[in-house]
Coordinates of C-alpha atoms in Angstrom, one line a residue:
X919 CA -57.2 20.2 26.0
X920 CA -54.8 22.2 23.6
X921 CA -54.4 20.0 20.4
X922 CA -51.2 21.8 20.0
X923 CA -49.9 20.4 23.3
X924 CA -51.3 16.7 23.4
X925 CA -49.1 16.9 20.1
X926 CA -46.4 17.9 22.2
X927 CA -46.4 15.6 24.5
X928 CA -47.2 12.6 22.0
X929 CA -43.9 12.7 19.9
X930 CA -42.1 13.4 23.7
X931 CA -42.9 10.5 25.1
X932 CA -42.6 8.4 21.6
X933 CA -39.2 10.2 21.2
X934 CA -37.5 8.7 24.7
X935 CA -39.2 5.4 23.6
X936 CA -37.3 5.2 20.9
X937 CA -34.0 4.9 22.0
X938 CA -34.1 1.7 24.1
X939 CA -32.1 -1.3 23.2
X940 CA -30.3 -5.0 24.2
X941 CA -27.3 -4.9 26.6
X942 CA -24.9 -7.0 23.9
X943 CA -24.0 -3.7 22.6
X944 CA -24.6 -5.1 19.2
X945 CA -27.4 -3.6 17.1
X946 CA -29.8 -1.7 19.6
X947 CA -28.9 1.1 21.6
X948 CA -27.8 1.6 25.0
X949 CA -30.1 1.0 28.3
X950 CA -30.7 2.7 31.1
X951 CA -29.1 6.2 30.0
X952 CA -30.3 9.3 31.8
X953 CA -33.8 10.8 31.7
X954 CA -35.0 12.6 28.8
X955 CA -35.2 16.3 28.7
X956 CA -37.8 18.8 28.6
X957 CA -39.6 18.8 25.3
X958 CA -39.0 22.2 23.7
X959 CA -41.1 25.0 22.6
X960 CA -43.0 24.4 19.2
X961 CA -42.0 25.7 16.2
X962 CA -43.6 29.1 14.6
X963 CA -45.7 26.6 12.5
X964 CA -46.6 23.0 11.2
X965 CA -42.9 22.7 9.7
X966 CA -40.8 24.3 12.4
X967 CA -38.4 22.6 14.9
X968 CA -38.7 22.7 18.2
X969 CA -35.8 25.1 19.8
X970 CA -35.7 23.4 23.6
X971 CA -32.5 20.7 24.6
X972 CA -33.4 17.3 24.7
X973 CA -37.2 17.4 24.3
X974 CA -39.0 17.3 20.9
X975 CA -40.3 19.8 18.2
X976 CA -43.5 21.7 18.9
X977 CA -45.4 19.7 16.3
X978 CA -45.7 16.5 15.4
X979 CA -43.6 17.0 12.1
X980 CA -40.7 18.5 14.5
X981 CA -37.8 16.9 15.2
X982 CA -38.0 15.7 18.2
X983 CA -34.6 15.9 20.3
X984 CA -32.1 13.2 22.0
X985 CA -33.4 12.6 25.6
X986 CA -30.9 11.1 27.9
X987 CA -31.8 8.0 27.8
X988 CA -31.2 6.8 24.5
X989 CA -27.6 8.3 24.7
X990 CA -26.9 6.6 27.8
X991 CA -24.5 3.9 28.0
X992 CA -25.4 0.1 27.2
X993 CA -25.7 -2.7 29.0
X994 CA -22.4 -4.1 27.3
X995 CA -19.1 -3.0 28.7
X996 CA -18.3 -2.0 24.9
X997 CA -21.2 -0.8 23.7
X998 CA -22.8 2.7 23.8
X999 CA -26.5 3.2 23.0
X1000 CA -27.1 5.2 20.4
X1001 CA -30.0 8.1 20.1
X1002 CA -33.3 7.9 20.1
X1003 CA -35.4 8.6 16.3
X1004 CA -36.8 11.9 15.9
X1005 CA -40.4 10.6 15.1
X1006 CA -42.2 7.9 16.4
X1007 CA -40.9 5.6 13.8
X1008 CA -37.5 6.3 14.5
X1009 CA -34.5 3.6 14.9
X1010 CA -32.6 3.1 17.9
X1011 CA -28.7 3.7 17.1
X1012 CA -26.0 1.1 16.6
X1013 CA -24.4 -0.5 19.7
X1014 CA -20.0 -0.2 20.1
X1015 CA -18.2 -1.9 17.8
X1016 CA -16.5 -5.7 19.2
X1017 CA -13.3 -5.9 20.4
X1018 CA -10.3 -6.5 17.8
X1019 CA -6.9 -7.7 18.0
X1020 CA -5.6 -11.8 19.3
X1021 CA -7.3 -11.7 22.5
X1022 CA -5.8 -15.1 23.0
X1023 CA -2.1 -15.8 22.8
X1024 CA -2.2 -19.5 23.5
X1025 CA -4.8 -21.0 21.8
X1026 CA -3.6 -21.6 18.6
X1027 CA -6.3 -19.3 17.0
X1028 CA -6.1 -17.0 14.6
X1029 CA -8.9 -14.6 16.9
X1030 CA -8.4 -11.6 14.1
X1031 CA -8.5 -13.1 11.4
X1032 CA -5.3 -11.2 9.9
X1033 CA -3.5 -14.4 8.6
X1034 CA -0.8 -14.8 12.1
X1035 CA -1.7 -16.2 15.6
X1036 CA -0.4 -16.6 18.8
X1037 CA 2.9 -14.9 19.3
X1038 CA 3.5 -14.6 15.5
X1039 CA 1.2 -12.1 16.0
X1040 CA 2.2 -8.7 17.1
X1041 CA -0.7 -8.2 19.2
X1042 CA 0.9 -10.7 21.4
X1043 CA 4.2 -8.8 21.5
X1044 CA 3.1 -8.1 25.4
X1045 CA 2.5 -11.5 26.5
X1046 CA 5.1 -13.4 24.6
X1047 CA 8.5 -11.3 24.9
X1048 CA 8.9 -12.5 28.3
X1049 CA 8.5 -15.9 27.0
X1050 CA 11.1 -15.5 24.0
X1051 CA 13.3 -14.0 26.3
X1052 CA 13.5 -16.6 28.9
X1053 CA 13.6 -19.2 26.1
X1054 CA 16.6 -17.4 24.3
X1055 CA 19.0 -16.9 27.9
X1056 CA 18.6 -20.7 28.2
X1057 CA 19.6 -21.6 24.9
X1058 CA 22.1 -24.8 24.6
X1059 CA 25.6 -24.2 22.8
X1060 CA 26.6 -26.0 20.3
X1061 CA 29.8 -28.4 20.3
X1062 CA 28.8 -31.1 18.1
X1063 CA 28.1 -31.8 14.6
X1064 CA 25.4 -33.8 15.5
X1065 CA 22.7 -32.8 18.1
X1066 CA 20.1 -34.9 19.2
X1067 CA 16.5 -32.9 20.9
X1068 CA 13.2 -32.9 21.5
X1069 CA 10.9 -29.9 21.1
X1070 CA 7.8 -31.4 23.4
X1071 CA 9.9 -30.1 26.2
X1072 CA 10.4 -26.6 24.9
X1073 CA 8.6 -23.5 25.1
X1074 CA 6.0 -21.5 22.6
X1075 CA 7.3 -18.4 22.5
X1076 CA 9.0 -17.8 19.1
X1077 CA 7.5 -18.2 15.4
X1078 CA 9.5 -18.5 12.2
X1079 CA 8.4 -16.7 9.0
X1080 CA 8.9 -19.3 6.0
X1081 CA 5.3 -20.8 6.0
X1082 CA 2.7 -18.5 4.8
X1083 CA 3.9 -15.9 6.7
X1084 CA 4.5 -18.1 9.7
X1085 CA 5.8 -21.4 11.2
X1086 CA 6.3 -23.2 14.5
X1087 CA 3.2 -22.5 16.2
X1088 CA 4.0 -25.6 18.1
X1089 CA 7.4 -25.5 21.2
X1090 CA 10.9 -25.3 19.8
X1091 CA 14.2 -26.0 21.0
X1092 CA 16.8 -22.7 21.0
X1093 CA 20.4 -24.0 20.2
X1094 CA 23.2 -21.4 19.9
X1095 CA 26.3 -21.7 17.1
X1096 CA 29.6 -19.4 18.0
X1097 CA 32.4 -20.2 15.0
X1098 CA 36.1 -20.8 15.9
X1099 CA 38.0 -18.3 17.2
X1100 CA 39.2 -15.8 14.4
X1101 CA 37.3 -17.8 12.1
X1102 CA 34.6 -16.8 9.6
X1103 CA 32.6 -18.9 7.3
X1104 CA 29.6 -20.6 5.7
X1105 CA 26.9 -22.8 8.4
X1106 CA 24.8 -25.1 7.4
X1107 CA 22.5 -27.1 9.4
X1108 CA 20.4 -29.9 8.6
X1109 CA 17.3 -30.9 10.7
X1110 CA 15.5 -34.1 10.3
X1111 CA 12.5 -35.8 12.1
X1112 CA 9.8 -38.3 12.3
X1113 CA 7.1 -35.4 12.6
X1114 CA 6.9 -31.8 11.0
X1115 CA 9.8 -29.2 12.4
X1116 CA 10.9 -25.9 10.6
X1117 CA 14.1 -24.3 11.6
X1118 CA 15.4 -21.1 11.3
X1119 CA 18.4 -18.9 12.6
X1120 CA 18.2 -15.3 13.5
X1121 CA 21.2 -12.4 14.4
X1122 CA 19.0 -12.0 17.5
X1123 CA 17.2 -14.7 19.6
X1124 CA 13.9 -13.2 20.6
X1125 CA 13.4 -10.3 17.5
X1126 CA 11.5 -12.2 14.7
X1127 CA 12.6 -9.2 12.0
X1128 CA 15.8 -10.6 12.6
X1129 CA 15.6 -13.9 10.7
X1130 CA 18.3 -14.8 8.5
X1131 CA 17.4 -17.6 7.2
X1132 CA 14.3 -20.3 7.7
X1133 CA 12.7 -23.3 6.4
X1134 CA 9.8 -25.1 6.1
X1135 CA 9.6 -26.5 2.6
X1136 CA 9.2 -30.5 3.4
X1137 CA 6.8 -33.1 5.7
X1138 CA 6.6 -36.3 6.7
X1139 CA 5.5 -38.6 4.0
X1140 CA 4.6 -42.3 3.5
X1141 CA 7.1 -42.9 6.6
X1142 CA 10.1 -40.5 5.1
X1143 CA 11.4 -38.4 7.8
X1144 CA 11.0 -34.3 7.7
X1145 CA 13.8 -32.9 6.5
X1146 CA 14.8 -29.2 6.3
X1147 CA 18.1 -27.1 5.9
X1148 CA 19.5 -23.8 5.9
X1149 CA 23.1 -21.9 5.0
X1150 CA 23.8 -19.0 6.6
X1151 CA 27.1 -16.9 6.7
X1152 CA 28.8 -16.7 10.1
X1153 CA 31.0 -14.0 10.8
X1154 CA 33.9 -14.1 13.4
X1155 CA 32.8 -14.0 17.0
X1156 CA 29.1 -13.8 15.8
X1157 CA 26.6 -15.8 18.0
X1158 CA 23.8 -17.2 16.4
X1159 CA 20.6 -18.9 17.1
X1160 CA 19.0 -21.7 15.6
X1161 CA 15.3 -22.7 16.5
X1162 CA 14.1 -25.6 15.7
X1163 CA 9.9 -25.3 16.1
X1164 CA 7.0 -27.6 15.7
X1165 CA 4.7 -26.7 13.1
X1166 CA 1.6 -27.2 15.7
X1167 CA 1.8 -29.1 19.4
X1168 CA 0.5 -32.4 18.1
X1169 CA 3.6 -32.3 15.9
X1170 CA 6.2 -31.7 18.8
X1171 CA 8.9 -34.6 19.8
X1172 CA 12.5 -35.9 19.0
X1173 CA 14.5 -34.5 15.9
X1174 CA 18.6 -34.5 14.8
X1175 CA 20.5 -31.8 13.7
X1176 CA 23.2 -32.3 11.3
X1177 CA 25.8 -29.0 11.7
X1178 CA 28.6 -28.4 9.2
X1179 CA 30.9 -25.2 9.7
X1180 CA 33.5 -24.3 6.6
X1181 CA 35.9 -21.2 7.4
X1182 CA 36.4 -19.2 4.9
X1183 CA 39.8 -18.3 3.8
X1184 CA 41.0 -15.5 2.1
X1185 CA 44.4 -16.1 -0.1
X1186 CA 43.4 -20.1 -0.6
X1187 CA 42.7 -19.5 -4.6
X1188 CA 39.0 -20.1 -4.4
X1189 CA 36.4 -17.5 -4.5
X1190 CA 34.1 -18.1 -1.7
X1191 CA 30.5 -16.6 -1.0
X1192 CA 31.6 -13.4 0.9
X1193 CA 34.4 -12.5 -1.2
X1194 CA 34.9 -10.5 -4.2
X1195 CA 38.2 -11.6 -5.6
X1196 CA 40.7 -14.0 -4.3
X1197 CA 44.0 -14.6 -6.2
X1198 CA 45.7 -16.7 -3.9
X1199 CA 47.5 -14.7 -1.8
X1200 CA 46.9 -11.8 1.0
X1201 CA 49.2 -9.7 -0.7
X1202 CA 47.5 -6.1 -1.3
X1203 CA 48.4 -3.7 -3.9
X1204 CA 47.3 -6.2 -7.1
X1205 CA 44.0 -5.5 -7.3
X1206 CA 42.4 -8.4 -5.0
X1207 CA 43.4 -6.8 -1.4
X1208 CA 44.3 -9.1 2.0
X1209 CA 40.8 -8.9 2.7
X1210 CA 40.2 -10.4 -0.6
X1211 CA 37.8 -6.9 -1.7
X1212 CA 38.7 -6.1 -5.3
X1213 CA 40.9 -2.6 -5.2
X1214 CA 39.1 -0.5 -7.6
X1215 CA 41.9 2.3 -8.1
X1216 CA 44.6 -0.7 -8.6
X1217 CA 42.3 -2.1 -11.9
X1218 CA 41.5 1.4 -13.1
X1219 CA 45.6 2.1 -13.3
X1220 CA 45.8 -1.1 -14.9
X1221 CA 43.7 -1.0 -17.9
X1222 CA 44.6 -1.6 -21.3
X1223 CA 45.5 1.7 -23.8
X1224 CA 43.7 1.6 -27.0
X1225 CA 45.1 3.0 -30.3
X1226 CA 43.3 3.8 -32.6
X1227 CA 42.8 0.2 -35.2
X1228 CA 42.1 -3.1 -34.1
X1229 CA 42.6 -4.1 -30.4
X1230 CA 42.1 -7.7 -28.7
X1231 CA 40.9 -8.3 -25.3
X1232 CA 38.8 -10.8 -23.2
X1233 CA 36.2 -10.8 -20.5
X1234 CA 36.4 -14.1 -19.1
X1235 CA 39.7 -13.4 -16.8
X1236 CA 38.3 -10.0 -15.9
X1237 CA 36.9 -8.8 -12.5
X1238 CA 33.0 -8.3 -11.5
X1239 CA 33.0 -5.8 -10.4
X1240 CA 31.8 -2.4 -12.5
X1241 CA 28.5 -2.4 -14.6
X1242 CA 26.9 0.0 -17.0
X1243 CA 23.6 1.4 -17.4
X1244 CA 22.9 -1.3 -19.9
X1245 CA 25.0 -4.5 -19.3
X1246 CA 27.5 -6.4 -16.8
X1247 CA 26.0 -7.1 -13.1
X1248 CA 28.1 -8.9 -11.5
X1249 CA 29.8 -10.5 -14.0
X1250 CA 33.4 -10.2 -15.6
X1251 CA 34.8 -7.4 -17.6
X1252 CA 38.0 -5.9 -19.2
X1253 CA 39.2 -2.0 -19.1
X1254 CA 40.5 0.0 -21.2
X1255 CA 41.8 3.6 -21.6
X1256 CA 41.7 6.1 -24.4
X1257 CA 43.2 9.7 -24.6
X1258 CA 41.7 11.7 -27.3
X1259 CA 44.3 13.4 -29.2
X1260 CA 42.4 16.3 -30.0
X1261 CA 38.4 17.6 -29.8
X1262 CA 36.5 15.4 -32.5
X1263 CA 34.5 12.1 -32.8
X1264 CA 35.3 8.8 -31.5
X1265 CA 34.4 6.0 -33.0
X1266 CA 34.1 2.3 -31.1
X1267 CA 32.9 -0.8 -32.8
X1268 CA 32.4 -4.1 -30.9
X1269 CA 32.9 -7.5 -32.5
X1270 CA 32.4 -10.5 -30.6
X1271 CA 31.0 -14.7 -30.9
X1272 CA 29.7 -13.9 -27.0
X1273 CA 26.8 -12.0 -26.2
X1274 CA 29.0 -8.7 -24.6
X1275 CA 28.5 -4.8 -24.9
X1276 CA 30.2 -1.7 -23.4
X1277 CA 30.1 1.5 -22.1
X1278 CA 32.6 4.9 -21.9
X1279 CA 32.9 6.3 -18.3
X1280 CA 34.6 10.0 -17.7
X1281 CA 36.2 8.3 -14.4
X1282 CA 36.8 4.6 -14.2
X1283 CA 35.0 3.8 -11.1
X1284 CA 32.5 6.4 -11.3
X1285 CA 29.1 4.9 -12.4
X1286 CA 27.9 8.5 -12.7
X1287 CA 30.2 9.8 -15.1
X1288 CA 29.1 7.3 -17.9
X1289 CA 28.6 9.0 -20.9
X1290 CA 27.3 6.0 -23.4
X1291 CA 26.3 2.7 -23.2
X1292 CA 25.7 0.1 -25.6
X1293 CA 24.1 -3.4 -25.7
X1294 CA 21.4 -2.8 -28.8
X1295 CA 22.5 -7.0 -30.0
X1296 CA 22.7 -10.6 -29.1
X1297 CA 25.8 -13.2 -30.2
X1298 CA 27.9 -12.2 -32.4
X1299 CA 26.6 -8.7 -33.5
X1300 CA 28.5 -5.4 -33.6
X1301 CA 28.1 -3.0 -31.0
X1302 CA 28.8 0.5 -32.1
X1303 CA 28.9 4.5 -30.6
X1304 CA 30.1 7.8 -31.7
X1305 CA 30.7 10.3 -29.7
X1306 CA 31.9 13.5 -29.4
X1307 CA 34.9 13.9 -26.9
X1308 CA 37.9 16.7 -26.0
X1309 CA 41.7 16.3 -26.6
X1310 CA 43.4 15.5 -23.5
X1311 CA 40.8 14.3 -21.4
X1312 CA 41.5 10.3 -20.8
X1313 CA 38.2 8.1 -21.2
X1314 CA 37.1 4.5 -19.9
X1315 CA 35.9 2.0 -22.2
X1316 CA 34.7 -1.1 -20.4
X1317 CA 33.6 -4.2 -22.4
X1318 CA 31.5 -6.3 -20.0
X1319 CA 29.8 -9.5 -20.3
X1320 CA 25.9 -9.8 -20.4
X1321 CA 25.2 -13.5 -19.2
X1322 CA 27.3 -15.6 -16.6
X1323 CA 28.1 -17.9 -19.8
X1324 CA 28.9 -15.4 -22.4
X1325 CA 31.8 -13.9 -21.7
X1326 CA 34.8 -14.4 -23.8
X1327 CA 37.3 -13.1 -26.2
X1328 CA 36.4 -9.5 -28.6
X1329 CA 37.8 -7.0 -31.3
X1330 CA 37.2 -3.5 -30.1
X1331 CA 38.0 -1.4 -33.3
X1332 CA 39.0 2.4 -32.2
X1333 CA 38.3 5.2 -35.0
X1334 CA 39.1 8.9 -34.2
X1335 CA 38.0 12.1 -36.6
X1336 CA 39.2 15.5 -35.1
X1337 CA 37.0 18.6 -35.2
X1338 CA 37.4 20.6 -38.1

């Protein structure tokens, strides 16, 4: 027989041979594909490929080429067999990769190893939104200060986010908290039990981005109870849940919630935690409006003129409500207004015991328009710019304060030198 041929045929059959494999669809590759095709016509010489579909090179250095079978499909429902090796010492192909994601939404696993389980997992989104939802239209109202539940008989369909990314894998109890009638104000709510609860309150029941607050922080310890607590701010006709969740099922049972509700009122002389300014009264047009929001083009009329000398002033009355580049978030400060007389230089010196620096502004309450700042020392060292400036155009010169316990009393000394 025809050397050539018997070749031919050798690396064929060793070809389709090759690409057999398990049914896991792990490693080897697929069984029971389709038939092998014709081996092809041999290359022009020892080194050529074989030109035909599916069978293998002319010689026995050829390549030889994917029969059917080894592309077939695996055994596993996953997995597809890879192709055969070209020569007879070729390795069947890899099987399908495994199937990823939380297959399981109930088991308390974390199946994908991505650091959140069961429906703290968005891979769950499906199977728990029905649950969340259900769970959040039978939530109880609150009309005590002093609830008394028991989250064994709750569902497991919402997960906090205040423990390593995640808490309450165990049931929770929904409660919902509607303020007084035209009031507004600050919540606080105090959970304690015998075994390990978070709690956490959200602007919308079943949408876990929508936490507002949430905590975890405590245990129960040598017979000490768990004890967690949270402040929130509670707007005027604003309905909010609060969950209270078992860390894990073995940890579900009885718990107490302690609720405390303080309006906030705007004109009562103390400012609270939503309000910028409140002087007492709900009189607008002073600079602290009825709605206790500092009024920005009131305190800009209001500042102090500057003449050229010495001039007194102090931060610790002021509002909190501008900032330069350099100094003063949040905290107090005092305005002042200067008019260069002509073109030429102005000079400002800063002398203060506190720790306070300033800036110039074009417009008062335009952060953009700030043409210097300075802030260059600590306590009691001199601040000082020059700049250049035109007659007739007013500036702002705002001293502000640079810690919460610095402010306090200053000499701003004003020099002027008009352009030759």
């Amino acid at each position: 027989m025809n050397v050539r041929l018997v070749a031919g045929l050798f690396v064929l059959a060793l070809s389709a041979a090759a690409g057999c494999g398990d049914d896991d669809g792990q490693g080897g590759a697929g069984g029971n594909g389709g038939s092998g095709g014709a081996g092809g016509d041999g290359g022009a010489d020892a080194t050529s490929t074989g030109t035909g579909t599916g069978g293998s090179g002319g010689e026995p250095t050829g390549t030889g080429g994917s029969g059917g079978e080894p592309t077939g499909t695996g055994g596993a429902p996953t997995g597809t067999g890879g192709s055969g090796g070209a020569e007879p010492t070729g390795t069947g192909g890899s099987g399908g990769a495994e199937p990823t994601g939380e297959t399981d939404c109930t088991n308390y696993e974390d199946d994908d190893g991505d650091g959140s389980y069961d429906c703290a997992d968005t891979d769950c989104a499906a199977t728990c939104a029905p649950i969340a939802e259900a769970a959040c239209a039978s939530a109880t109202p609150i009309v005590s200060t002093t609830i008394h539940g028991d989250t064994s008989e709750g569902t497991s369909g919402l997960e906090g986010t205040c423990f390593l990314g995640n808490t309450g894998h165990g049931p929770e109890e929904i409660h919902l908290f509607t303020p007084p009638t035209g009031q507004s104000g600050t919540l606080v709510i105090e959970l304690e039990s015998p075994t390990d609860h978070s709690v956490y309150a959200r602007s919308a029941c079943a949408d876990m981005f929508s936490e507002i607050d949430c905590s975890d922080e405590s245990s129960p310890y040598e017979g000490l109870p768990d004890q967690e607590r949270i402040e929130i701010y509670v707007r005027d006709g604003q309905a909010v849940p609060i969950v209270v969740d078992a860390y894990e099922p073995r940890e579900a049972g009885p718990y107490t919630l302690n609720v405390r509700f303080t309006p906030i009122v705007c004109g009562d002389g103390t400012v609270d935690a939503i309000e910028e300014c409140d002087d007492g009264n709900t009189t607008s047009g002073d600079g602290c409006s009825s709605t206790c929001v500092y009024e920005l083009d009131v305190l800009c009329e209001d500042a102090a003129e500057l003449a050229i000398g010495e001039n007194t002033g102090s931060t610790t009355a002021g509002a909190s409500v501008f900032e330069g580049s350099c100094i003063g978030w949040d905290l107090p400060e005092a305005i002042h207004r200067f008019t260069p007389p002509s073109d030429g230089t102005l000079t400002l010196t800063l002398s203060a015991d506190a720790d306070l620096g300033f800036y110039v502004r074009e417009g008062c309450a335009d952060f953009g328009s700030e043409l210097e700042c300075a802030d260059d020392g600590g306590r009691g060292d001199d601040e000082t710019l020059a700049i250049d400036v035109a007659g007739g155009e007013p500036l702002f010169v705002i001293v502000d304060t640079y810690m919460p316990i610095g402010g306090g009393p200053y000499t701003l000394t004003v020099a002027f030198t008009p352009a030759p």
